[in-house]
Amino acid sequence: RSRIFSGMQPTSDSLQLGNYLGALTQWVALQDEHDAIYCVVDLHALTVNPDPAVLRDRTRRTAAQFLAAGVDPARSILFVQSHVPEHAELAWLLSCQTGFGEAGRMTQFKDKSSKQGSEGTTVGLFTYPVLMAADILLYDTNLVPVGEDQRQHLELSRDLAQRLNQRFGPGTAVVPDPHIVKATAKIYDLQDPTSKMSKSAESPNGLIELLDDPKVVAKRIRSAVTDAEREIRFDPAAKPGISNLLTIYSALTGRPVDAIVADYDGKGYGDLKKDLAEVVVGFLAPFQERVHGYLADPASLDEVLADGADRAQALAAPTLERLYDRFGLLRRR
Ligand code: AQP
C-alpha cells in the first residue's frame, strides 16, 4: 500500500468549496486503498499571524470539517501538525537544502507577499513550501492529493527529496508524486471566474464556504458572473463562469458535464444557477449538521486528534532520526 499525506490550513472558520472538491473528496476516496495521513497544518497558518484564540478555534473547526467530509480516523490518521514537533524540526534541515532563489520563485509567495508588502510579509511565508516539504517527506509519502495551486510547491518537495538522495545516499527520502484530479483541480471564484476560489478571498461574494448560511450560498450562486451569450456549454477559455458552474454541478452530483449540458439544452443561465443552488444547498445542509455534531463534543474531537498525533509521531520519529543521522548530526547517547 502506498502512503498518502495531505493537509489544509486553519486559516478560516470554514473551508471553501474548492478545498472540498479539489482535495478533500480525494482524501476520502483514497483512504480505502492507501495508508492515509491527513493533517490540520496549524504551523502553516502562523505565517499570516492569526489571533491566538481564533487559530485554536479554527484548528478544531477544520478537523471537524475533515471528519464531516468523510475522513475516517479508523482508516486514516487525522492530526494537528504542531502536535508532532518533528515537522518543524525537519523543516530546518530542509531549509538548509533549499536555495534562496529557488524559494523566491514560488508563485504563491510572490502573490501573497505582493499583497502584504515587504514589512507585512513574514519569513515564515517565504519558507512555507519548505515546511510543506517537511510534512510530506517526514512520512516517506508516495502520493499527495492537492489542488492545482499546490503543484509548484509539490515540485519543490520532489526536488528536495531527489537532492537529499543525491547528497546523502539513495533511500534518504521518498520522492512524492502529486495526485491532482484534472476536472476539479481548480474551482474558480464565482465573481472572478479566472481566479481560484480561496478562503482568504478579498471579497466573500465569489466564495462558497462550507459552513455558510445556505440562503447566502444560494444567493451567491444566483449572482455568479457569467457571460453575454445565452448558450450553456463547457468552454473554460471562452466561458469561464458557466464552465465553473458546470464543474461544480458535475462534481457534486456525479453526473458527467456533457450530460448536464444536454439537460440544459434550450434553457437559460438562470435555470442552471437555480438548480445548482439547490444541489449545493442539498449537499451543505447535512454536512453542516455533521460538523456541528463534532463541534458540540470538543472532548471527543480532541481525543481523536490526540490518537492521530500518537500514530503520526510513531511514523515521523524514525524518519527524522534517519535524516538526522544521514545529515551527520551526532546523535545523543
Ligand atoms: N479553488 C480551489 N480549487 C481546487 N483546489 C483548491 N484548493 C484550494 N483552493 C482550491 C486545495 O485545497 C487545499 C487547501 O490547502 P491550504 O489550506 O493549504 O490553502 P490554499 O491552497 O492556499 O487554499 P485557500 O483556500 O486559498 O487558502 P488560503 O486562502 O488560506 O491561502 C490544497 O490541496 C489546495 O490545492
mmCIF file of C-alpha atoms and ligand atoms in Angstrom:
data_model
loop_
_atom_site.group_PDB
_atom_site.id
_atom_site.type_symbol
_atom_site.label_atom_id
_atom_site.label_comp_id
_atom_site.label_asym_id
_atom_site.label_seq_id
_atom_site.Cartn_x
_atom_site.Cartn_y
_atom_site.Cartn_z
ATOM 1 C CA ARG A 1 0.000 0.000 0.000
ATOM 2 C CA SER A 2 1.273 3.434 -0.809
ATOM 3 C CA ARG A 3 1.443 6.246 1.689
ATOM 4 C CA ILE A 4 -0.701 9.365 1.250
ATOM 5 C CA PHE A 5 -0.194 12.671 3.039
ATOM 6 C CA SER A 6 -2.063 15.951 2.707
ATOM 7 C CA GLY A 7 -3.030 18.939 4.839
ATOM 8 C CA MET A 8 -5.077 22.095 4.972
ATOM 9 C CA GLN A 9 -4.554 25.315 6.859
ATOM 10 C CA PRO A 10 -6.935 26.504 9.577
ATOM 11 C CA THR A 11 -6.989 29.976 8.018
ATOM 12 C CA SER A 12 -10.747 30.486 8.093
ATOM 13 C CA ASP A 13 -13.773 29.443 10.148
ATOM 14 C CA SER A 14 -14.930 27.449 7.175
ATOM 15 C CA LEU A 15 -13.304 25.582 4.332
ATOM 16 C CA GLN A 16 -14.444 26.635 0.881
ATOM 17 C CA LEU A 17 -15.881 24.530 -1.908
ATOM 18 C CA GLY A 18 -12.547 24.491 -3.798
ATOM 19 C CA ASN A 19 -10.828 22.890 -0.799
ATOM 20 C CA TYR A 20 -13.588 20.295 -0.702
ATOM 21 C CA LEU A 21 -13.782 19.441 -4.408
ATOM 22 C CA GLY A 22 -10.079 19.906 -5.206
ATOM 23 C CA ALA A 23 -8.680 17.992 -2.262
ATOM 24 C CA LEU A 24 -10.975 16.745 0.484
ATOM 25 C CA THR A 25 -13.110 14.472 -1.724
ATOM 26 C CA GLN A 26 -9.877 12.885 -2.972
ATOM 27 C CA TRP A 27 -8.692 12.383 0.589
ATOM 28 C CA VAL A 28 -11.853 10.471 1.374
ATOM 29 C CA ALA A 29 -11.707 8.426 -1.831
ATOM 30 C CA LEU A 30 -8.064 7.445 -1.317
ATOM 31 C CA GLN A 31 -8.283 6.299 2.292
ATOM 32 C CA ASP A 32 -9.567 2.804 1.454
ATOM 33 C CA GLU A 33 -6.740 1.761 -0.826
ATOM 34 C CA HIS A 34 -3.843 3.595 0.828
ATOM 35 C CA ASP A 35 -2.300 4.408 4.177
ATOM 36 C CA ALA A 36 -3.544 7.944 4.505
ATOM 37 C CA ILE A 37 -2.357 10.702 6.826
ATOM 38 C CA TYR A 38 -4.333 13.943 6.967
ATOM 39 C CA CYS A 39 -3.305 16.996 8.888
ATOM 40 C CA VAL A 40 -4.595 20.377 10.036
ATOM 41 C CA VAL A 41 -1.464 22.385 9.283
ATOM 42 C CA ASP A 42 -1.640 24.969 12.051
ATOM 43 C CA LEU A 43 2.079 25.834 11.845
ATOM 44 C CA HIS A 44 1.476 26.901 8.246
ATOM 45 C CA ALA A 45 -1.371 29.138 9.377
ATOM 46 C CA LEU A 46 1.066 31.024 11.658
ATOM 47 C CA THR A 47 2.634 32.535 8.527
ATOM 48 C CA VAL A 48 -0.228 35.038 8.378
ATOM 49 C CA ASN A 49 -0.057 35.910 12.082
ATOM 50 C CA PRO A 50 -3.536 34.866 13.264
ATOM 51 C CA ASP A 51 -5.135 35.851 16.554
ATOM 52 C CA PRO A 52 -4.266 33.029 19.037
ATOM 53 C CA ALA A 53 -7.816 32.293 20.209
ATOM 54 C CA VAL A 54 -9.100 32.368 16.640
ATOM 55 C CA LEU A 55 -6.377 29.978 15.476
ATOM 56 C CA ARG A 56 -7.199 27.473 18.222
ATOM 57 C CA ASP A 57 -10.888 27.579 17.371
ATOM 58 C CA ARG A 58 -10.255 27.245 13.648
ATOM 59 C CA THR A 59 -7.959 24.273 14.195
ATOM 60 C CA ARG A 60 -10.809 22.296 15.786
ATOM 61 C CA ARG A 61 -13.282 23.565 13.202
ATOM 62 C CA THR A 62 -11.048 22.441 10.344
ATOM 63 C CA ALA A 63 -10.649 18.971 11.871
ATOM 64 C CA ALA A 64 -14.437 18.752 12.331
ATOM 65 C CA GLN A 65 -14.901 19.553 8.632
ATOM 66 C CA PHE A 66 -12.442 16.818 7.619
ATOM 67 C CA LEU A 67 -14.467 14.337 9.680
ATOM 68 C CA ALA A 68 -17.793 15.605 8.321
ATOM 69 C CA ALA A 69 -16.478 15.187 4.777
ATOM 70 C CA GLY A 70 -15.779 11.524 5.492
ATOM 71 C CA VAL A 71 -12.193 11.309 6.704
ATOM 72 C CA ASP A 72 -12.404 8.246 8.921
ATOM 73 C CA PRO A 73 -9.963 8.130 11.849
ATOM 74 C CA ALA A 74 -10.340 4.355 11.979
ATOM 75 C CA ARG A 75 -8.844 4.057 8.495
ATOM 76 C CA SER A 76 -6.718 7.221 8.281
ATOM 77 C CA ILE A 77 -4.520 9.186 10.624
ATOM 78 C CA LEU A 78 -6.008 12.601 11.409
ATOM 79 C CA PHE A 79 -3.962 15.018 13.495
ATOM 80 C CA VAL A 80 -2.780 18.570 14.110
ATOM 81 C CA GLN A 81 0.648 19.473 12.719
ATOM 82 C CA SER A 82 2.008 21.200 15.845
ATOM 83 C CA HIS A 83 1.246 18.077 17.927
ATOM 84 C CA VAL A 84 4.099 16.339 16.122
ATOM 85 C CA PRO A 85 7.156 18.567 16.589
ATOM 86 C CA GLU A 86 9.150 16.552 14.035
ATOM 87 C CA HIS A 87 7.514 18.669 11.291
ATOM 88 C CA ALA A 88 9.217 21.846 12.466
ATOM 89 C CA GLU A 89 12.481 20.000 13.104
ATOM 90 C CA LEU A 90 12.661 18.534 9.611
ATOM 91 C CA ALA A 91 11.737 21.917 8.111
ATOM 92 C CA TRP A 92 15.014 23.300 9.471
ATOM 93 C CA LEU A 93 17.058 20.571 7.821
ATOM 94 C CA LEU A 94 15.264 21.140 4.525
ATOM 95 C CA SER A 95 15.575 24.909 4.685
ATOM 96 C CA CYS A 96 19.343 24.387 4.729
ATOM 97 C CA GLN A 97 18.973 22.443 1.464
ATOM 98 C CA THR A 98 16.737 24.962 -0.309
ATOM 99 C CA GLY A 99 18.189 27.701 -2.464
ATOM 100 C CA PHE A 100 17.158 31.249 -1.628
ATOM 101 C CA GLY A 101 16.390 31.890 -5.297
ATOM 102 C CA GLU A 102 14.555 28.598 -5.545
ATOM 103 C CA ALA A 103 12.209 29.578 -2.700
ATOM 104 C CA GLY A 104 11.815 33.059 -4.196
ATOM 105 C CA ARG A 105 10.424 31.595 -7.420
ATOM 106 C CA MET A 106 7.333 30.180 -5.697
ATOM 107 C CA THR A 107 4.363 31.955 -7.265
ATOM 108 C CA GLN A 108 2.145 31.661 -4.167
ATOM 109 C CA PHE A 109 4.788 33.534 -2.163
ATOM 110 C CA LYS A 110 5.064 36.171 -4.858
ATOM 111 C CA ASP A 111 1.265 36.632 -4.967
ATOM 112 C CA LYS A 112 0.707 36.685 -1.217
ATOM 113 C CA SER A 113 3.735 38.835 -0.391
ATOM 114 C CA SER A 114 2.885 41.386 -3.073
ATOM 115 C CA LYS A 115 -0.488 41.867 -1.367
ATOM 116 C CA GLN A 116 1.036 42.194 2.091
ATOM 117 C CA GLY A 117 4.065 44.368 1.305
ATOM 118 C CA SER A 118 7.577 43.513 2.431
ATOM 119 C CA GLU A 119 7.068 44.569 6.084
ATOM 120 C CA GLY A 120 3.813 42.601 6.379
ATOM 121 C CA THR A 121 5.351 39.516 4.798
ATOM 122 C CA THR A 122 6.929 37.108 7.271
ATOM 123 C CA VAL A 123 9.977 34.943 6.740
ATOM 124 C CA GLY A 124 7.593 32.083 7.559
ATOM 125 C CA LEU A 125 5.554 32.846 4.460
ATOM 126 C CA PHE A 126 8.766 32.616 2.460
ATOM 127 C CA THR A 127 9.735 29.252 3.928
ATOM 128 C CA TYR A 128 6.156 27.910 3.860
ATOM 129 C CA PRO A 129 6.887 25.485 0.967
ATOM 130 C CA VAL A 130 9.893 24.118 2.877
ATOM 131 C CA LEU A 131 7.677 23.289 5.857
ATOM 132 C CA MET A 132 5.266 21.673 3.420
ATOM 133 C CA ALA A 133 8.100 19.561 2.010
ATOM 134 C CA ALA A 134 8.922 18.526 5.584
ATOM 135 C CA ASP A 135 5.290 17.489 6.177
ATOM 136 C CA ILE A 136 5.443 15.258 3.126
ATOM 137 C CA LEU A 137 8.948 13.785 3.416
ATOM 138 C CA LEU A 138 8.505 13.070 7.124
ATOM 139 C CA TYR A 139 6.104 10.237 6.283
ATOM 140 C CA ASP A 140 8.002 8.805 3.280
ATOM 141 C CA THR A 141 4.922 9.867 1.324
ATOM 142 C CA ASN A 142 4.271 8.414 -2.139
ATOM 143 C CA LEU A 143 1.229 10.447 -3.157
ATOM 144 C CA VAL A 144 -0.054 13.915 -2.233
ATOM 145 C CA PRO A 145 -3.672 14.737 -3.143
ATOM 146 C CA VAL A 146 -3.932 18.515 -3.675
ATOM 147 C CA GLY A 147 -5.448 21.113 -5.991
ATOM 148 C CA GLU A 148 -3.641 22.663 -8.932
ATOM 149 C CA ASP A 149 -2.403 25.656 -6.883
ATOM 150 C CA GLN A 150 -0.099 23.350 -4.911
ATOM 151 C CA ARG A 151 1.623 21.825 -7.956
ATOM 152 C CA GLN A 152 4.665 24.090 -7.785
ATOM 153 C CA HIS A 153 5.126 23.522 -4.047
ATOM 154 C CA LEU A 154 4.977 19.812 -4.639
ATOM 155 C CA GLU A 155 7.591 20.117 -7.345
ATOM 156 C CA LEU A 156 9.866 21.687 -4.713
ATOM 157 C CA SER A 157 9.206 18.755 -2.373
ATOM 158 C CA ARG A 158 10.221 16.377 -5.155
ATOM 159 C CA ASP A 159 13.367 18.375 -5.941
ATOM 160 C CA LEU A 160 14.335 18.368 -2.264
ATOM 161 C CA ALA A 161 13.790 14.616 -1.944
ATOM 162 C CA GLN A 162 15.941 13.991 -5.022
ATOM 163 C CA ARG A 163 18.610 16.358 -3.706
ATOM 164 C CA LEU A 164 18.746 14.522 -0.372
ATOM 165 C CA ASN A 165 19.139 11.198 -2.167
ATOM 166 C CA GLN A 166 21.994 12.607 -4.220
ATOM 167 C CA ARG A 167 23.779 14.242 -1.301
ATOM 168 C CA PHE A 168 23.196 11.719 1.438
ATOM 169 C CA GLY A 169 22.712 8.497 -0.487
ATOM 170 C CA PRO A 170 19.815 6.555 -2.008
ATOM 171 C CA GLY A 171 16.958 5.860 0.376
ATOM 172 C CA THR A 172 17.357 9.106 2.304
ATOM 173 C CA ALA A 173 13.955 10.361 1.138
ATOM 174 C CA VAL A 174 10.984 9.077 -0.854
ATOM 175 C CA VAL A 175 10.169 11.229 -3.893
ATOM 176 C CA PRO A 176 6.447 12.107 -3.687
ATOM 177 C CA ASP A 177 4.064 12.309 -6.654
ATOM 178 C CA PRO A 178 1.204 14.774 -6.855
ATOM 179 C CA HIS A 179 -2.338 13.433 -7.120
ATOM 180 C CA ILE A 180 -4.261 16.185 -8.895
ATOM 181 C CA VAL A 181 -7.630 15.309 -10.418
ATOM 182 C CA LYS A 182 -7.959 17.411 -13.535
ATOM 183 C CA ALA A 183 -11.730 18.004 -13.529
ATOM 184 C CA THR A 184 -11.771 19.621 -10.078
ATOM 185 C CA ALA A 185 -8.143 20.730 -9.730
ATOM 186 C CA LYS A 186 -9.128 24.374 -9.758
ATOM 187 C CA ILE A 187 -12.504 25.710 -8.691
ATOM 188 C CA TYR A 188 -12.876 29.387 -9.521
ATOM 189 C CA ASP A 189 -14.235 32.396 -7.698
ATOM 190 C CA LEU A 190 -17.897 32.985 -8.638
ATOM 191 C CA GLN A 191 -17.350 36.717 -9.150
ATOM 192 C CA ASP A 192 -13.963 36.446 -10.812
ATOM 193 C CA PRO A 193 -14.034 33.101 -12.622
ATOM 194 C CA THR A 194 -10.439 33.322 -13.806
ATOM 195 C CA SER A 195 -9.052 33.383 -10.226
ATOM 196 C CA LYS A 196 -9.164 30.402 -7.919
ATOM 197 C CA MET A 197 -11.695 30.290 -5.130
ATOM 198 C CA SER A 198 -9.805 30.946 -1.910
ATOM 199 C CA LYS A 199 -10.566 31.017 1.832
ATOM 200 C CA SER A 200 -8.862 34.368 2.126
ATOM 201 C CA ALA A 201 -10.528 35.966 -0.918
ATOM 202 C CA GLU A 202 -10.747 39.762 -0.731
ATOM 203 C CA SER A 203 -14.483 39.756 -1.381
ATOM 204 C CA PRO A 204 -16.704 36.995 0.039
ATOM 205 C CA ASN A 205 -19.221 37.284 -2.800
ATOM 206 C CA GLY A 206 -17.448 34.834 -5.077
ATOM 207 C CA LEU A 207 -16.814 32.331 -2.307
ATOM 208 C CA ILE A 208 -18.829 29.270 -1.251
ATOM 209 C CA GLU A 209 -17.930 28.466 2.332
ATOM 210 C CA LEU A 210 -18.979 25.052 3.551
ATOM 211 C CA LEU A 211 -20.345 26.488 6.798
ATOM 212 C CA ASP A 212 -22.132 29.463 5.258
ATOM 213 C CA ASP A 213 -25.839 30.045 5.678
ATOM 214 C CA PRO A 214 -27.435 28.090 2.795
ATOM 215 C CA LYS A 215 -29.503 31.161 1.838
ATOM 216 C CA VAL A 216 -26.319 33.184 1.378
ATOM 217 C CA VAL A 217 -24.774 30.378 -0.674
ATOM 218 C CA ALA A 218 -27.819 30.151 -2.937
ATOM 219 C CA LYS A 219 -27.753 33.903 -3.475
ATOM 220 C CA ARG A 220 -24.055 33.877 -4.357
ATOM 221 C CA ILE A 221 -24.614 31.132 -6.929
ATOM 222 C CA ARG A 222 -27.536 33.004 -8.465
ATOM 223 C CA SER A 223 -25.341 36.130 -8.728
ATOM 224 C CA ALA A 224 -22.335 34.308 -10.223
ATOM 225 C CA VAL A 225 -20.645 36.162 -13.069
ATOM 226 C CA THR A 226 -21.280 34.510 -16.454
ATOM 227 C CA ASP A 227 -21.063 35.976 -19.959
ATOM 228 C CA ALA A 228 -23.156 37.815 -22.535
ATOM 229 C CA GLU A 229 -24.108 34.710 -24.530
ATOM 230 C CA ARG A 230 -27.100 32.506 -23.780
ATOM 231 C CA GLU A 231 -25.778 29.062 -24.602
ATOM 232 C CA ILE A 232 -24.818 26.638 -21.843
ATOM 233 C CA ARG A 233 -21.686 24.774 -22.885
ATOM 234 C CA PHE A 234 -18.407 23.762 -21.279
ATOM 235 C CA ASP A 235 -15.657 26.017 -22.610
ATOM 236 C CA PRO A 236 -13.337 27.219 -19.835
ATOM 237 C CA ALA A 237 -11.403 29.623 -22.095
ATOM 238 C CA ALA A 238 -14.390 31.396 -23.643
ATOM 239 C CA LYS A 239 -16.943 30.824 -20.861
ATOM 240 C CA PRO A 240 -15.086 30.544 -17.539
ATOM 241 C CA GLY A 241 -18.100 31.404 -15.358
ATOM 242 C CA ILE A 242 -20.532 28.884 -16.868
ATOM 243 C CA SER A 243 -17.799 26.231 -17.110
ATOM 244 C CA ASN A 244 -17.014 26.663 -13.417
ATOM 245 C CA LEU A 245 -20.691 26.223 -12.509
ATOM 246 C CA LEU A 246 -20.847 23.090 -14.671
ATOM 247 C CA THR A 247 -17.726 21.707 -12.991
ATOM 248 C CA ILE A 248 -19.231 22.222 -9.541
ATOM 249 C CA TYR A 249 -22.567 20.745 -10.646
ATOM 250 C CA SER A 250 -20.886 17.680 -12.087
ATOM 251 C CA ALA A 251 -18.613 17.122 -9.088
ATOM 252 C CA LEU A 252 -21.437 17.332 -6.558
ATOM 253 C CA THR A 253 -23.918 15.165 -8.478
ATOM 254 C CA GLY A 254 -21.506 12.698 -10.083
ATOM 255 C CA ARG A 255 -23.157 13.384 -13.460
ATOM 256 C CA PRO A 256 -20.792 13.947 -16.403
ATOM 257 C CA VAL A 257 -20.571 17.542 -17.641
ATOM 258 C CA ASP A 258 -21.834 16.509 -21.106
ATOM 259 C CA ALA A 259 -24.994 15.045 -19.634
ATOM 260 C CA ILE A 260 -25.664 18.225 -17.673
ATOM 261 C CA VAL A 261 -25.081 20.351 -20.771
ATOM 262 C CA ALA A 262 -27.578 18.159 -22.656
ATOM 263 C CA ASP A 263 -30.142 18.568 -19.837
ATOM 264 C CA TYR A 264 -29.962 22.357 -20.218
ATOM 265 C CA ASP A 265 -30.278 22.438 -23.981
ATOM 266 C CA GLY A 266 -32.639 25.327 -24.731
ATOM 267 C CA LYS A 267 -32.679 26.512 -21.113
ATOM 268 C CA GLY A 268 -31.132 29.677 -19.677
ATOM 269 C CA TYR A 269 -28.333 30.551 -17.268
ATOM 270 C CA GLY A 270 -30.954 31.358 -14.618
ATOM 271 C CA ASP A 271 -32.253 27.769 -14.723
ATOM 272 C CA LEU A 272 -28.767 26.340 -14.348
ATOM 273 C CA LYS A 273 -27.970 28.632 -11.424
ATOM 274 C CA LYS A 274 -31.234 27.938 -9.645
ATOM 275 C CA ASP A 275 -30.779 24.164 -9.911
ATOM 276 C CA LEU A 276 -27.130 24.330 -8.933
ATOM 277 C CA ALA A 277 -28.027 26.394 -5.871
ATOM 278 C CA GLU A 278 -30.354 23.557 -4.832
ATOM 279 C CA VAL A 279 -27.665 20.951 -5.423
ATOM 280 C CA VAL A 280 -25.120 22.866 -3.333
ATOM 281 C CA VAL A 281 -27.551 23.593 -0.519
ATOM 282 C CA GLY A 282 -28.649 19.932 -0.561
ATOM 283 C CA PHE A 283 -25.036 18.940 -0.027
ATOM 284 C CA LEU A 284 -24.283 21.603 2.597
ATOM 285 C CA ALA A 285 -27.223 21.032 4.937
ATOM 286 C CA PRO A 286 -26.260 17.505 6.127
ATOM 287 C CA PHE A 287 -22.570 18.418 6.011
ATOM 288 C CA GLN A 288 -23.131 21.345 8.371
ATOM 289 C CA GLU A 289 -25.185 19.192 10.687
ATOM 290 C CA ARG A 290 -22.314 16.714 10.958
ATOM 291 C CA VAL A 291 -19.778 19.500 11.581
ATOM 292 C CA HIS A 292 -21.905 20.947 14.374
ATOM 293 C CA GLY A 293 -22.213 17.485 15.882
ATOM 294 C CA TYR A 294 -18.425 17.165 16.084
ATOM 295 C CA LEU A 295 -18.017 20.694 17.439
ATOM 296 C CA ALA A 296 -20.622 20.090 20.122
ATOM 297 C CA ASP A 297 -18.309 17.499 21.662
ATOM 298 C CA PRO A 298 -14.816 19.040 21.696
ATOM 299 C CA ALA A 299 -13.521 16.452 24.184
ATOM 300 C CA SER A 300 -14.178 13.603 21.747
ATOM 301 C CA LEU A 301 -12.713 15.621 18.900
ATOM 302 C CA ASP A 302 -9.544 16.294 20.913
ATOM 303 C CA GLU A 303 -9.371 12.588 21.704
ATOM 304 C CA VAL A 304 -9.445 11.701 18.001
ATOM 305 C CA LEU A 305 -6.714 14.271 17.337
ATOM 306 C CA ALA A 306 -4.558 13.039 20.225
ATOM 307 C CA ASP A 307 -4.791 9.473 18.997
ATOM 308 C CA GLY A 308 -3.925 10.652 15.472
ATOM 309 C CA ALA A 309 -0.906 12.565 16.772
ATOM 310 C CA ASP A 310 0.372 9.437 18.573
ATOM 311 C CA ARG A 311 0.076 7.373 15.404
ATOM 312 C CA ALA A 312 1.609 10.100 13.234
ATOM 313 C CA GLN A 313 4.523 10.586 15.603
ATOM 314 C CA ALA A 314 5.255 6.868 15.663
ATOM 315 C CA LEU A 315 5.874 7.134 11.911
ATOM 316 C CA ALA A 316 7.579 10.541 11.937
ATOM 317 C CA ALA A 317 10.135 9.970 14.691
ATOM 318 C CA PRO A 318 12.115 7.177 12.972
ATOM 319 C CA THR A 319 12.167 9.103 9.683
ATOM 320 C CA LEU A 320 13.540 12.189 11.367
ATOM 321 C CA GLU A 321 16.108 10.051 13.185
ATOM 322 C CA ARG A 322 17.242 8.569 9.853
ATOM 323 C CA LEU A 323 17.583 12.042 8.354
ATOM 324 C CA TYR A 324 19.452 13.489 11.345
ATOM 325 C CA ASP A 325 21.863 10.601 11.048
ATOM 326 C CA ARG A 326 22.334 10.991 7.286
ATOM 327 C CA PHE A 327 22.898 14.729 7.666
ATOM 328 C CA GLY A 328 25.732 13.948 10.084
ATOM 329 C CA LEU A 329 24.257 15.281 13.291
ATOM 330 C CA LEU A 330 25.873 13.480 16.227
ATOM 331 C CA ARG A 331 23.125 11.543 17.946
ATOM 332 C CA ARG A 332 22.724 11.783 21.704
ATOM 333 C CA ARG A 333 23.576 8.622 23.656
HETATM 334 N N1 AQP B 1 -10.063 26.816 -5.684
HETATM 335 C C1 AQP B 1 -9.547 25.616 -5.465
HETATM 336 N N2 AQP B 1 -9.793 24.601 -6.311
HETATM 337 C C2 AQP B 1 -9.277 23.359 -6.089
HETATM 338 N N3 AQP B 1 -8.497 23.069 -5.026
HETATM 339 C C3 AQP B 1 -8.226 24.050 -4.159
HETATM 340 N N4 AQP B 1 -7.512 24.102 -3.021
HETATM 341 C C4 AQP B 1 -7.566 25.358 -2.517
HETATM 342 N N5 AQP B 1 -8.302 26.145 -3.291
HETATM 343 C C5 AQP B 1 -8.733 25.366 -4.327
HETATM 344 C C6 AQP B 1 -6.828 22.963 -2.424
HETATM 345 O O1 AQP B 1 -7.282 22.847 -1.086
HETATM 346 C C7 AQP B 1 -6.193 22.511 -0.229
HETATM 347 C C8 AQP B 1 -6.104 23.624 0.813
HETATM 348 O O2 AQP B 1 -4.872 23.990 1.091
HETATM 349 P P1 AQP B 1 -4.490 25.144 2.106
HETATM 350 O O3 AQP B 1 -5.427 25.220 3.227
HETATM 351 O O4 AQP B 1 -3.077 24.896 2.421
HETATM 352 O O5 AQP B 1 -4.573 26.510 1.363
HETATM 353 P P2 AQP B 1 -4.591 27.045 -0.087
HETATM 354 O O6 AQP B 1 -4.165 26.060 -1.102
HETATM 355 O O7 AQP B 1 -3.848 28.339 -0.108
HETATM 356 O O8 AQP B 1 -6.161 27.255 -0.194
HETATM 357 P P3 AQP B 1 -7.026 28.519 0.099
HETATM 358 O O9 AQP B 1 -8.415 28.092 0.331
HETATM 359 O O10 AQP B 1 -6.783 29.514 -0.981
HETATM 360 O O11 AQP B 1 -6.480 29.058 1.475
HETATM 361 P P4 AQP B 1 -5.800 30.433 1.878
HETATM 362 O O12 AQP B 1 -6.763 31.480 1.451
HETATM 363 O O13 AQP B 1 -5.642 30.310 3.344
HETATM 364 O O14 AQP B 1 -4.489 30.519 1.150
HETATM 365 C C9 AQP B 1 -4.982 22.335 -1.143
HETATM 366 O O15 AQP B 1 -4.868 20.992 -1.538
HETATM 367 C C10 AQP B 1 -5.336 23.190 -2.325
HETATM 368 O O16 AQP B 1 -4.685 22.809 -3.509
#
